[in-house]
mmCIF file with all atom_site columns, C-alpha atoms in Angstrom:
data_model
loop_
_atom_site.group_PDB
_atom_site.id
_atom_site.type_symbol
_atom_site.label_atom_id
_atom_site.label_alt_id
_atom_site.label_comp_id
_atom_site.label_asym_id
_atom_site.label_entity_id
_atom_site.label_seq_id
_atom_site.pdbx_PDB_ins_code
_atom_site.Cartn_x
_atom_site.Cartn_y
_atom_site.Cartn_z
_atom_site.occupancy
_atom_site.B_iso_or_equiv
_atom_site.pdbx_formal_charge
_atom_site.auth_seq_id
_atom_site.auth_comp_id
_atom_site.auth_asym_id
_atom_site.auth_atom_id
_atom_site.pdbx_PDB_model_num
ATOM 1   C CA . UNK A 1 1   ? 127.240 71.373 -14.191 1.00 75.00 ? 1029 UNK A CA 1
ATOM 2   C CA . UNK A 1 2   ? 129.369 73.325 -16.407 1.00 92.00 ? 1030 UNK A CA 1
ATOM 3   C CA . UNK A 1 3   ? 129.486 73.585 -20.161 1.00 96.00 ? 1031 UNK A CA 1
ATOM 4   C CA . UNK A 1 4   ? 132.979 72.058 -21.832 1.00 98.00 ? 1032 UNK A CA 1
ATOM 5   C CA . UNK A 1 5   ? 134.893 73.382 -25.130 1.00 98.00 ? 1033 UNK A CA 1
ATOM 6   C CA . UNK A 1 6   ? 134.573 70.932 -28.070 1.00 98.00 ? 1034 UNK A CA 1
ATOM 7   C CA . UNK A 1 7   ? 137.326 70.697 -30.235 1.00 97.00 ? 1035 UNK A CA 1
ATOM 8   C CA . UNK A 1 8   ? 137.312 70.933 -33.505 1.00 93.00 ? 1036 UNK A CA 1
ATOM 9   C CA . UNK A 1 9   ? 139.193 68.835 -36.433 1.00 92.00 ? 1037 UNK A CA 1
ATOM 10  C CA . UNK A 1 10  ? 141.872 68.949 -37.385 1.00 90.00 ? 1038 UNK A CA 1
ATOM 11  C CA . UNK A 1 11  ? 142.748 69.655 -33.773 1.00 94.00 ? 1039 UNK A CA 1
ATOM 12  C CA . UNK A 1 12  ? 145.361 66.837 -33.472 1.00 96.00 ? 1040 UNK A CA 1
ATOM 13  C CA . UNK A 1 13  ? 144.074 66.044 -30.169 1.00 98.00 ? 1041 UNK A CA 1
ATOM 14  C CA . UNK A 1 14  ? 140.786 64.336 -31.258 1.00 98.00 ? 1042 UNK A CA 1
ATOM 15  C CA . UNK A 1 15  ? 143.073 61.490 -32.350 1.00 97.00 ? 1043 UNK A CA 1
ATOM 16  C CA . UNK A 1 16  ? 144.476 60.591 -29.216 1.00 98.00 ? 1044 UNK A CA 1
ATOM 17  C CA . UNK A 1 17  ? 143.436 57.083 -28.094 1.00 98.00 ? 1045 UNK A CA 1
ATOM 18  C CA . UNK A 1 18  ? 141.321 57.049 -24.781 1.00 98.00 ? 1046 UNK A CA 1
ATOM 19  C CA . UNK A 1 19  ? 142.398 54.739 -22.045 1.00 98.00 ? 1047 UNK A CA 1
ATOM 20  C CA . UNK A 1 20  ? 140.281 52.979 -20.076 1.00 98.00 ? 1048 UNK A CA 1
ATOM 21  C CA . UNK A 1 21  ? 138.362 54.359 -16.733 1.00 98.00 ? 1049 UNK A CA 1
ATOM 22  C CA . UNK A 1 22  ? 139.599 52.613 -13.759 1.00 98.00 ? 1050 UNK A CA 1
ATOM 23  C CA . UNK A 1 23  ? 136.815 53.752 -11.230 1.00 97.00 ? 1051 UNK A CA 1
ATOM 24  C CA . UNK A 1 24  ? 133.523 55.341 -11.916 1.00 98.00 ? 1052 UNK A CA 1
ATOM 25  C CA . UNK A 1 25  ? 133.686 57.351 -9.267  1.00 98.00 ? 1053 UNK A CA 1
ATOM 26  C CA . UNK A 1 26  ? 131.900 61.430 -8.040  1.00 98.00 ? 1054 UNK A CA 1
ATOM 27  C CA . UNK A 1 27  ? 134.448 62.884 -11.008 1.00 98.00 ? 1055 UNK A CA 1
ATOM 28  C CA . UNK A 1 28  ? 133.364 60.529 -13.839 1.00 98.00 ? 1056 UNK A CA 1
ATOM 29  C CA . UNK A 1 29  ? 129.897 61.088 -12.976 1.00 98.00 ? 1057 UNK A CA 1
ATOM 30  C CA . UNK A 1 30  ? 130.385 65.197 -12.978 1.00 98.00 ? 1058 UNK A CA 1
ATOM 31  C CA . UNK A 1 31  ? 131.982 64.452 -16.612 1.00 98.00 ? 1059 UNK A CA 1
ATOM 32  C CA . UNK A 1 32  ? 128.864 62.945 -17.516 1.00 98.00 ? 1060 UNK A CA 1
ATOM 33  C CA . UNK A 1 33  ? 126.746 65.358 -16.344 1.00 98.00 ? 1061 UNK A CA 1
ATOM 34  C CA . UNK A 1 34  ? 128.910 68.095 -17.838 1.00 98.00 ? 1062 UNK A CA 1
ATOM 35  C CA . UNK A 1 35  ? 129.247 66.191 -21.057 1.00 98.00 ? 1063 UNK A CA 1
ATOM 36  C CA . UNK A 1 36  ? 125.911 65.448 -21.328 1.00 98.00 ? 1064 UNK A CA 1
ATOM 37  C CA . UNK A 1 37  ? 124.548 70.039 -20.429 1.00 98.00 ? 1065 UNK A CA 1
ATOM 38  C CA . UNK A 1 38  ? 127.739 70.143 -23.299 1.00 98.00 ? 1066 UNK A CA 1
ATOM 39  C CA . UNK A 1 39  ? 125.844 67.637 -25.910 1.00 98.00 ? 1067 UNK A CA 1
ATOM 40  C CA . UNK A 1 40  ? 122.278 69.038 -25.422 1.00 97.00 ? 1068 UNK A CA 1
ATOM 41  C CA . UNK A 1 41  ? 123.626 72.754 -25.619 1.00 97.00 ? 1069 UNK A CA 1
ATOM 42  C CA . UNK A 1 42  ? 125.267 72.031 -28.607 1.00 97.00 ? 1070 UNK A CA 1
ATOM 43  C CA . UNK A 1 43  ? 121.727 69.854 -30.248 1.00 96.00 ? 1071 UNK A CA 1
ATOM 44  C CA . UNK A 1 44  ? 124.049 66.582 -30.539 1.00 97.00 ? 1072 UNK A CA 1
ATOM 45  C CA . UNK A 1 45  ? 123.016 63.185 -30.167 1.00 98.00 ? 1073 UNK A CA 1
ATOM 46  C CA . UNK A 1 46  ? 125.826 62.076 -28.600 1.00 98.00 ? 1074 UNK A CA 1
ATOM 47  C CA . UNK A 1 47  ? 129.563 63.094 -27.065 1.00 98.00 ? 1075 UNK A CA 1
ATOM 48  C CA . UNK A 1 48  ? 133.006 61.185 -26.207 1.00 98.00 ? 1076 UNK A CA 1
ATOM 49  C CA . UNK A 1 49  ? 134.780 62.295 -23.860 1.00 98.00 ? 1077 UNK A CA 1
ATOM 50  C CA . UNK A 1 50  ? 137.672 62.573 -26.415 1.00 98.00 ? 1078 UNK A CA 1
ATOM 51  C CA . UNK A 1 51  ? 135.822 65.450 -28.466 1.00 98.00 ? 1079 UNK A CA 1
ATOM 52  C CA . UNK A 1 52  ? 135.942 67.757 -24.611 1.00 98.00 ? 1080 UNK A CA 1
ATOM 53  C CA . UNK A 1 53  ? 139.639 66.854 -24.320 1.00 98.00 ? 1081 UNK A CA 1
ATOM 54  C CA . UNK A 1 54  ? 139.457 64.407 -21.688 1.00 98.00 ? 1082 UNK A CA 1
ATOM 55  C CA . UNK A 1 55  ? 141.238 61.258 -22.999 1.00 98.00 ? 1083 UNK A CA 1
ATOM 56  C CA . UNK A 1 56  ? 139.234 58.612 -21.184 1.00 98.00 ? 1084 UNK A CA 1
ATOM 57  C CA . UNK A 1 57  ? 136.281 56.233 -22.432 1.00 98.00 ? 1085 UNK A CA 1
ATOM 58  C CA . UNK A 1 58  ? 133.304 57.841 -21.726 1.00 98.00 ? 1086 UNK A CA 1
ATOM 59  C CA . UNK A 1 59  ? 131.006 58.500 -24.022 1.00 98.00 ? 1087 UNK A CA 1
ATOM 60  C CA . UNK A 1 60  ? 127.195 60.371 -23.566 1.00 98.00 ? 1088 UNK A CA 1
ATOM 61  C CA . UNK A 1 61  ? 124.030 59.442 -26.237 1.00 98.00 ? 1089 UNK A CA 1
ATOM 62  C CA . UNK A 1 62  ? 120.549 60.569 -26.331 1.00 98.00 ? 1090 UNK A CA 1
ATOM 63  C CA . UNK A 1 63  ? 119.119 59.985 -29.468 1.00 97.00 ? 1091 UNK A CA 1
ATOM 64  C CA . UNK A 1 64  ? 115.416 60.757 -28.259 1.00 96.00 ? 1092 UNK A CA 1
ATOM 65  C CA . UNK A 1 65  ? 113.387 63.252 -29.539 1.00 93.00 ? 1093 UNK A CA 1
ATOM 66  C CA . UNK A 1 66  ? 112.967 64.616 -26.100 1.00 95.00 ? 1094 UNK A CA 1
ATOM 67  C CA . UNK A 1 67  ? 116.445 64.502 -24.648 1.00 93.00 ? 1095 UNK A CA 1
ATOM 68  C CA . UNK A 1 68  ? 114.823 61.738 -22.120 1.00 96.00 ? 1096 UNK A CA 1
ATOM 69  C CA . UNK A 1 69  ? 116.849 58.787 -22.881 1.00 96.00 ? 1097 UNK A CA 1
ATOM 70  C CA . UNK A 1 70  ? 120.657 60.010 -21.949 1.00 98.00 ? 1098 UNK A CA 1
ATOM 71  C CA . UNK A 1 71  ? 123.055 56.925 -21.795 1.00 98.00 ? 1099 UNK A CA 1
ATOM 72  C CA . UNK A 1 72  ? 126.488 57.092 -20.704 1.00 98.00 ? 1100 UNK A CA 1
ATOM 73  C CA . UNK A 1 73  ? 128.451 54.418 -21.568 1.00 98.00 ? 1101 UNK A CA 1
ATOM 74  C CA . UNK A 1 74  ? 131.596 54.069 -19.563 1.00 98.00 ? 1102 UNK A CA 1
ATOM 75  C CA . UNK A 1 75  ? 134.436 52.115 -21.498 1.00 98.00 ? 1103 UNK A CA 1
ATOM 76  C CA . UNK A 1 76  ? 132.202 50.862 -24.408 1.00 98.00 ? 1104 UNK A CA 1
ATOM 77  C CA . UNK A 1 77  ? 133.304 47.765 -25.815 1.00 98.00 ? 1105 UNK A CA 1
ATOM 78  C CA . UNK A 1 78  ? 131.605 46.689 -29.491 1.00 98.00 ? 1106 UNK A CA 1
ATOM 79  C CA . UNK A 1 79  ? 131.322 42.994 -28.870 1.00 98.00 ? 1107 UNK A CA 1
ATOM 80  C CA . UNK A 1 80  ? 129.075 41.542 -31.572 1.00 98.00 ? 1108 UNK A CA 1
ATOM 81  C CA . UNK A 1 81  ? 127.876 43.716 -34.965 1.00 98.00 ? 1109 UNK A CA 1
ATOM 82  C CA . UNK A 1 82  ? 126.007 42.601 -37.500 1.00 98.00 ? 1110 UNK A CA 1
ATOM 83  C CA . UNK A 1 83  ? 125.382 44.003 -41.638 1.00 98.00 ? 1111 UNK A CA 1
ATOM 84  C CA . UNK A 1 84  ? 126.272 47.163 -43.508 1.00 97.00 ? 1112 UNK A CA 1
ATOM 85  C CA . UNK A 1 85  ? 124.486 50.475 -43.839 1.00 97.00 ? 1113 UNK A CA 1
ATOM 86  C CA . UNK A 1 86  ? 124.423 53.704 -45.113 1.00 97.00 ? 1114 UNK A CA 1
ATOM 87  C CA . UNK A 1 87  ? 124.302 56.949 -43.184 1.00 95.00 ? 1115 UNK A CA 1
ATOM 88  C CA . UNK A 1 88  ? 124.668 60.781 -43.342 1.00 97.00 ? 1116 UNK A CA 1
ATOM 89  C CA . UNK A 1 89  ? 126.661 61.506 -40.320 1.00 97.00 ? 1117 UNK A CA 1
ATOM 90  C CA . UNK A 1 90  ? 127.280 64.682 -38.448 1.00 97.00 ? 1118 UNK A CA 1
ATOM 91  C CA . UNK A 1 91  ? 129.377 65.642 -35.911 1.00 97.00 ? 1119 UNK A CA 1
ATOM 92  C CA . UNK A 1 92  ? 129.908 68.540 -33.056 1.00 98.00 ? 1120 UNK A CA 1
ATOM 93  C CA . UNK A 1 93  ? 133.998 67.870 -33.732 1.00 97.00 ? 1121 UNK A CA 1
ATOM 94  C CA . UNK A 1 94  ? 133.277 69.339 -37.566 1.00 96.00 ? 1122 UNK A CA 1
ATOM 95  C CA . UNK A 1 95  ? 130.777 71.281 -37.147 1.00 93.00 ? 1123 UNK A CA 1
ATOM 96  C CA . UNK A 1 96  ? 128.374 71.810 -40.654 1.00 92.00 ? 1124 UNK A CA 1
ATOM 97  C CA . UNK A 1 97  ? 129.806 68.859 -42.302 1.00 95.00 ? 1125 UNK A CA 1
ATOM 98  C CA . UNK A 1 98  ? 128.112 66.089 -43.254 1.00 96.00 ? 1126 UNK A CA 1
ATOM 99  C CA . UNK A 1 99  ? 128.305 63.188 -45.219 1.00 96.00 ? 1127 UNK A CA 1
ATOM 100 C CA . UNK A 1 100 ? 127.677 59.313 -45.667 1.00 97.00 ? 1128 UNK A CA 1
ATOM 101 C CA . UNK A 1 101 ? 129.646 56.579 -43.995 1.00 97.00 ? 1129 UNK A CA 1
ATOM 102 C CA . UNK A 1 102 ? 129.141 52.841 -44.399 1.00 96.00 ? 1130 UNK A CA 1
ATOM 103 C CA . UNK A 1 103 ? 128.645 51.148 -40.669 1.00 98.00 ? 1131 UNK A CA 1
ATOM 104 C CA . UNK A 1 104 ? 127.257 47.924 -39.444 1.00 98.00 ? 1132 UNK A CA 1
ATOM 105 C CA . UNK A 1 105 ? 123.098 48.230 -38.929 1.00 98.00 ? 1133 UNK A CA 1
ATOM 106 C CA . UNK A 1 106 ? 123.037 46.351 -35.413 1.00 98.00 ? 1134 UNK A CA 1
ATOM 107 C CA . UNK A 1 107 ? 125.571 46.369 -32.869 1.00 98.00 ? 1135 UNK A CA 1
ATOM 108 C CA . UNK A 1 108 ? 125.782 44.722 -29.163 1.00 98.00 ? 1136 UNK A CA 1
ATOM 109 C CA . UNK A 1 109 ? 127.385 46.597 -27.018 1.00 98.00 ? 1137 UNK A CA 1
ATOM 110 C CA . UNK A 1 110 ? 129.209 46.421 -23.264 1.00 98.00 ? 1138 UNK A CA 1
ATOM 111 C CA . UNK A 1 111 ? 130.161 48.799 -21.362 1.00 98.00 ? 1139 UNK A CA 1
ATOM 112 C CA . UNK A 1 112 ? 129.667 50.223 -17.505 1.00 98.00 ? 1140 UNK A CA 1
ATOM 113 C CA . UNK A 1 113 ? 126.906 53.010 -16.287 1.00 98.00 ? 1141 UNK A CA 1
ATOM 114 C CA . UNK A 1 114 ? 127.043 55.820 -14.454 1.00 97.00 ? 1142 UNK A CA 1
ATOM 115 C CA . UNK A 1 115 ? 127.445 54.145 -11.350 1.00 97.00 ? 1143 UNK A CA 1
ATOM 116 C CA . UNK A 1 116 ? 129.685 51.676 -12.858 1.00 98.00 ? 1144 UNK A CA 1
ATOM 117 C CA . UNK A 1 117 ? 127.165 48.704 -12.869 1.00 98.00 ? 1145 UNK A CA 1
ATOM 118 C CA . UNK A 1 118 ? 128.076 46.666 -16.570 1.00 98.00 ? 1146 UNK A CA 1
ATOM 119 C CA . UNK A 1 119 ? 125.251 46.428 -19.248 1.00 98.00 ? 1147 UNK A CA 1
ATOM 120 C CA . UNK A 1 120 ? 124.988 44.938 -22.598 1.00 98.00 ? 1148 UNK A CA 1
ATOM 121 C CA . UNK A 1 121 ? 122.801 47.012 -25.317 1.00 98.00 ? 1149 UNK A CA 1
ATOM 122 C CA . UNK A 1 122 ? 121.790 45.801 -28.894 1.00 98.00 ? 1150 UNK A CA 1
ATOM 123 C CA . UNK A 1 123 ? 121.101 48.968 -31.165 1.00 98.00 ? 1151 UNK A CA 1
ATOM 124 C CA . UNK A 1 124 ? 120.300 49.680 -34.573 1.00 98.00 ? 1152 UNK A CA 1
ATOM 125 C CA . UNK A 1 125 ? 119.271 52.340 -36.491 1.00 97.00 ? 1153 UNK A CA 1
ATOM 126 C CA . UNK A 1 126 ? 120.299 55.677 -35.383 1.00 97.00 ? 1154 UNK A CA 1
ATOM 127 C CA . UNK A 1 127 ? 121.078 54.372 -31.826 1.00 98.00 ? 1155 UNK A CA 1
ATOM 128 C CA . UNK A 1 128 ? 124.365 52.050 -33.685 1.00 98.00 ? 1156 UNK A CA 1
ATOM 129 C CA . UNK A 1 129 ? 125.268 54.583 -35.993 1.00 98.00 ? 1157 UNK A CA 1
ATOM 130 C CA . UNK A 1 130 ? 126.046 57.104 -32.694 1.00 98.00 ? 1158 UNK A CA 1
ATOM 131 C CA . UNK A 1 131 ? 127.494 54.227 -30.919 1.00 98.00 ? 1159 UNK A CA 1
ATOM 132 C CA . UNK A 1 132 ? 129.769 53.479 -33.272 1.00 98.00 ? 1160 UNK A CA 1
ATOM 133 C CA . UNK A 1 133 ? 130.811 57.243 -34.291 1.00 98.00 ? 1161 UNK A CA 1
ATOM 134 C CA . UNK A 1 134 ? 131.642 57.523 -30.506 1.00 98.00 ? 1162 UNK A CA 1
ATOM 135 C CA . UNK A 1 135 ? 133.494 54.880 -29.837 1.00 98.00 ? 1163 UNK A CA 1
ATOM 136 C CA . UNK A 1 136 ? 135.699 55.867 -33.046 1.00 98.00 ? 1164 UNK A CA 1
ATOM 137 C CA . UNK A 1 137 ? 136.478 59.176 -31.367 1.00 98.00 ? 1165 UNK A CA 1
ATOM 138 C CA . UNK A 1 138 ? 137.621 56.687 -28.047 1.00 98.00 ? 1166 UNK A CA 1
ATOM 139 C CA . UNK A 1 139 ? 140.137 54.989 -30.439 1.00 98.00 ? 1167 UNK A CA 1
ATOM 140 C CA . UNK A 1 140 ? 141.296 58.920 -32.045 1.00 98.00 ? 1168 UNK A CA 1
ATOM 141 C CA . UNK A 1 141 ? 139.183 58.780 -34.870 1.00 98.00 ? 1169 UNK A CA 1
ATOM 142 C CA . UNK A 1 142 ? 136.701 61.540 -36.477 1.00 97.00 ? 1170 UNK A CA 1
ATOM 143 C CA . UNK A 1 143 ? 134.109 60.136 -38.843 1.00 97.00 ? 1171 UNK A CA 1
ATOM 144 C CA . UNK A 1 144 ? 135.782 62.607 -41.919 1.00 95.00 ? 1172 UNK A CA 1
ATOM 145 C CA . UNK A 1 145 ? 138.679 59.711 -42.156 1.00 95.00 ? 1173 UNK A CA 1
ATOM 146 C CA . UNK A 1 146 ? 136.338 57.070 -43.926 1.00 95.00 ? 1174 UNK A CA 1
ATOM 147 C CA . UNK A 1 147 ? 135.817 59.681 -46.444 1.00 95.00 ? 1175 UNK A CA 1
ATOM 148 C CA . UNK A 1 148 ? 138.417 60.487 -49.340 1.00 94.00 ? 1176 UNK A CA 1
ATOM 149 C CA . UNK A 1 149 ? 141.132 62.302 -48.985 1.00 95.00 ? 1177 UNK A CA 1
ATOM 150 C CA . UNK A 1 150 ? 140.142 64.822 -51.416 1.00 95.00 ? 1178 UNK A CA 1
ATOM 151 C CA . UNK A 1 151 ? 137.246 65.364 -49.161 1.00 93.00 ? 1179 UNK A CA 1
ATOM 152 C CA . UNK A 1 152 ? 139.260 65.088 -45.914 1.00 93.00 ? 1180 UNK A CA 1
ATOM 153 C CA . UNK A 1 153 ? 142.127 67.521 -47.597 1.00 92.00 ? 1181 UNK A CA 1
ATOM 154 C CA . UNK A 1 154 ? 138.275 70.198 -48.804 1.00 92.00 ? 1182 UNK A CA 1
ATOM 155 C CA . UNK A 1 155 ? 136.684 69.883 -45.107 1.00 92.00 ? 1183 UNK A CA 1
ATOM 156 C CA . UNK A 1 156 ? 140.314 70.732 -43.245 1.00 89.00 ? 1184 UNK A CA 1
ATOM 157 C CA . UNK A 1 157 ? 140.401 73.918 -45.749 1.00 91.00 ? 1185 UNK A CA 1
ATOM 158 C CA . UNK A 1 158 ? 136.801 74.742 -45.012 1.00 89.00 ? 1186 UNK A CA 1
ATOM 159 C CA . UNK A 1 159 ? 137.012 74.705 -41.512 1.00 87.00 ? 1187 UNK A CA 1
ATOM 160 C CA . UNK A 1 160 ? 140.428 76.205 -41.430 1.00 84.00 ? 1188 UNK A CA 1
ATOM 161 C CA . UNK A 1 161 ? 139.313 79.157 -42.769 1.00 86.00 ? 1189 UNK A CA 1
ATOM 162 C CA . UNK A 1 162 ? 136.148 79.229 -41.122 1.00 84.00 ? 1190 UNK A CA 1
ATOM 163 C CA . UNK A 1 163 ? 138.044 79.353 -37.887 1.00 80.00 ? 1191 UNK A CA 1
ATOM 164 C CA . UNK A 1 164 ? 140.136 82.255 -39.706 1.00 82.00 ? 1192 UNK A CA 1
ATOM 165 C CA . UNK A 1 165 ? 136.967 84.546 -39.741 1.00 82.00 ? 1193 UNK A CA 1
ATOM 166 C CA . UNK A 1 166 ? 135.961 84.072 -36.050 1.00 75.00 ? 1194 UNK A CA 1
ATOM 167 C CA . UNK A 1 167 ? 138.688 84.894 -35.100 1.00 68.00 ? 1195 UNK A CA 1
#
């Protein structure tokens, strides 16, 4: 397994639109595991494939306590969703920013494993939220764009010049 970069917004590649996996084959399931070492390294709850500059939909979760219940979800589809909620989001992408974002509470979700057998899930709670932040970095977009654009225009500054001093 091997740890991947994450990139970091602005980076114009995080909006890119993923296209669909045609095969879950030895070098999806590598991603995943490589995704998923990337996720827990970086203490996230979940990854797209999008954020580690692989435009493809894939997407990693584990929203246990324990890191014991990875998911990978292999060309997600949100087929059914269900009321509104509230919820401080985070994200490895913009890194020290968080803030709230209205989602549905209860998605049902399709999509293929890891060795490209299809599922349905229904989630809600934390479990939706992550599904649905993922799946918006499959279709190119970071969680910051639901947000004003004063605050979009504050967090590019902050993390521009955050990335200044590491430099």
């Amino acid at each position: 397994m091997a740890l991947l970069n994450i990139l970091h917004y602005p980076d114009e590649r995080l909006h890119t639109v993923a296209k669909p996996i045609s095969a879950v084959d030895d070098r999806i399931r590598t991603l995943i595991d490589d995704m998923a070492e990337t996720m827990y390294e970086a203490r996230g709850i979940g990854l797209a494939a999008t954020q580690v500059n692989v435009h493809e939909r894939l997407v990693v979760i584990d929203v246990s306590e324990d890191k014991s219940g990875l998911t990978a979800f292999v060309n997600p589809e949100i087929v059914e969703r269900r009321g509104d909620t509230v919820y401080e989001e985070g994200c490895l992408s913009v890194p020290g920013i968080y803030d709230k974002v209205h989602r549905s509470e209860w998605v049902r979700v399709r999509a293929l494993d890891r060795d490209g057998q299809p599922f349905e899930i229904e989630a809600d709670g934390l479990l939706a939220i992550c599904i649905q932040h993922e799946i918006d970095h499959l279709d190119g977009k970071v969680f910051v764009e639901y947000l004003s654009q004063l605050k979009q225009d504050r967090i590019r500054t902050k993390l521009r010049k955050r990335e200044k001093n590491t430099l």
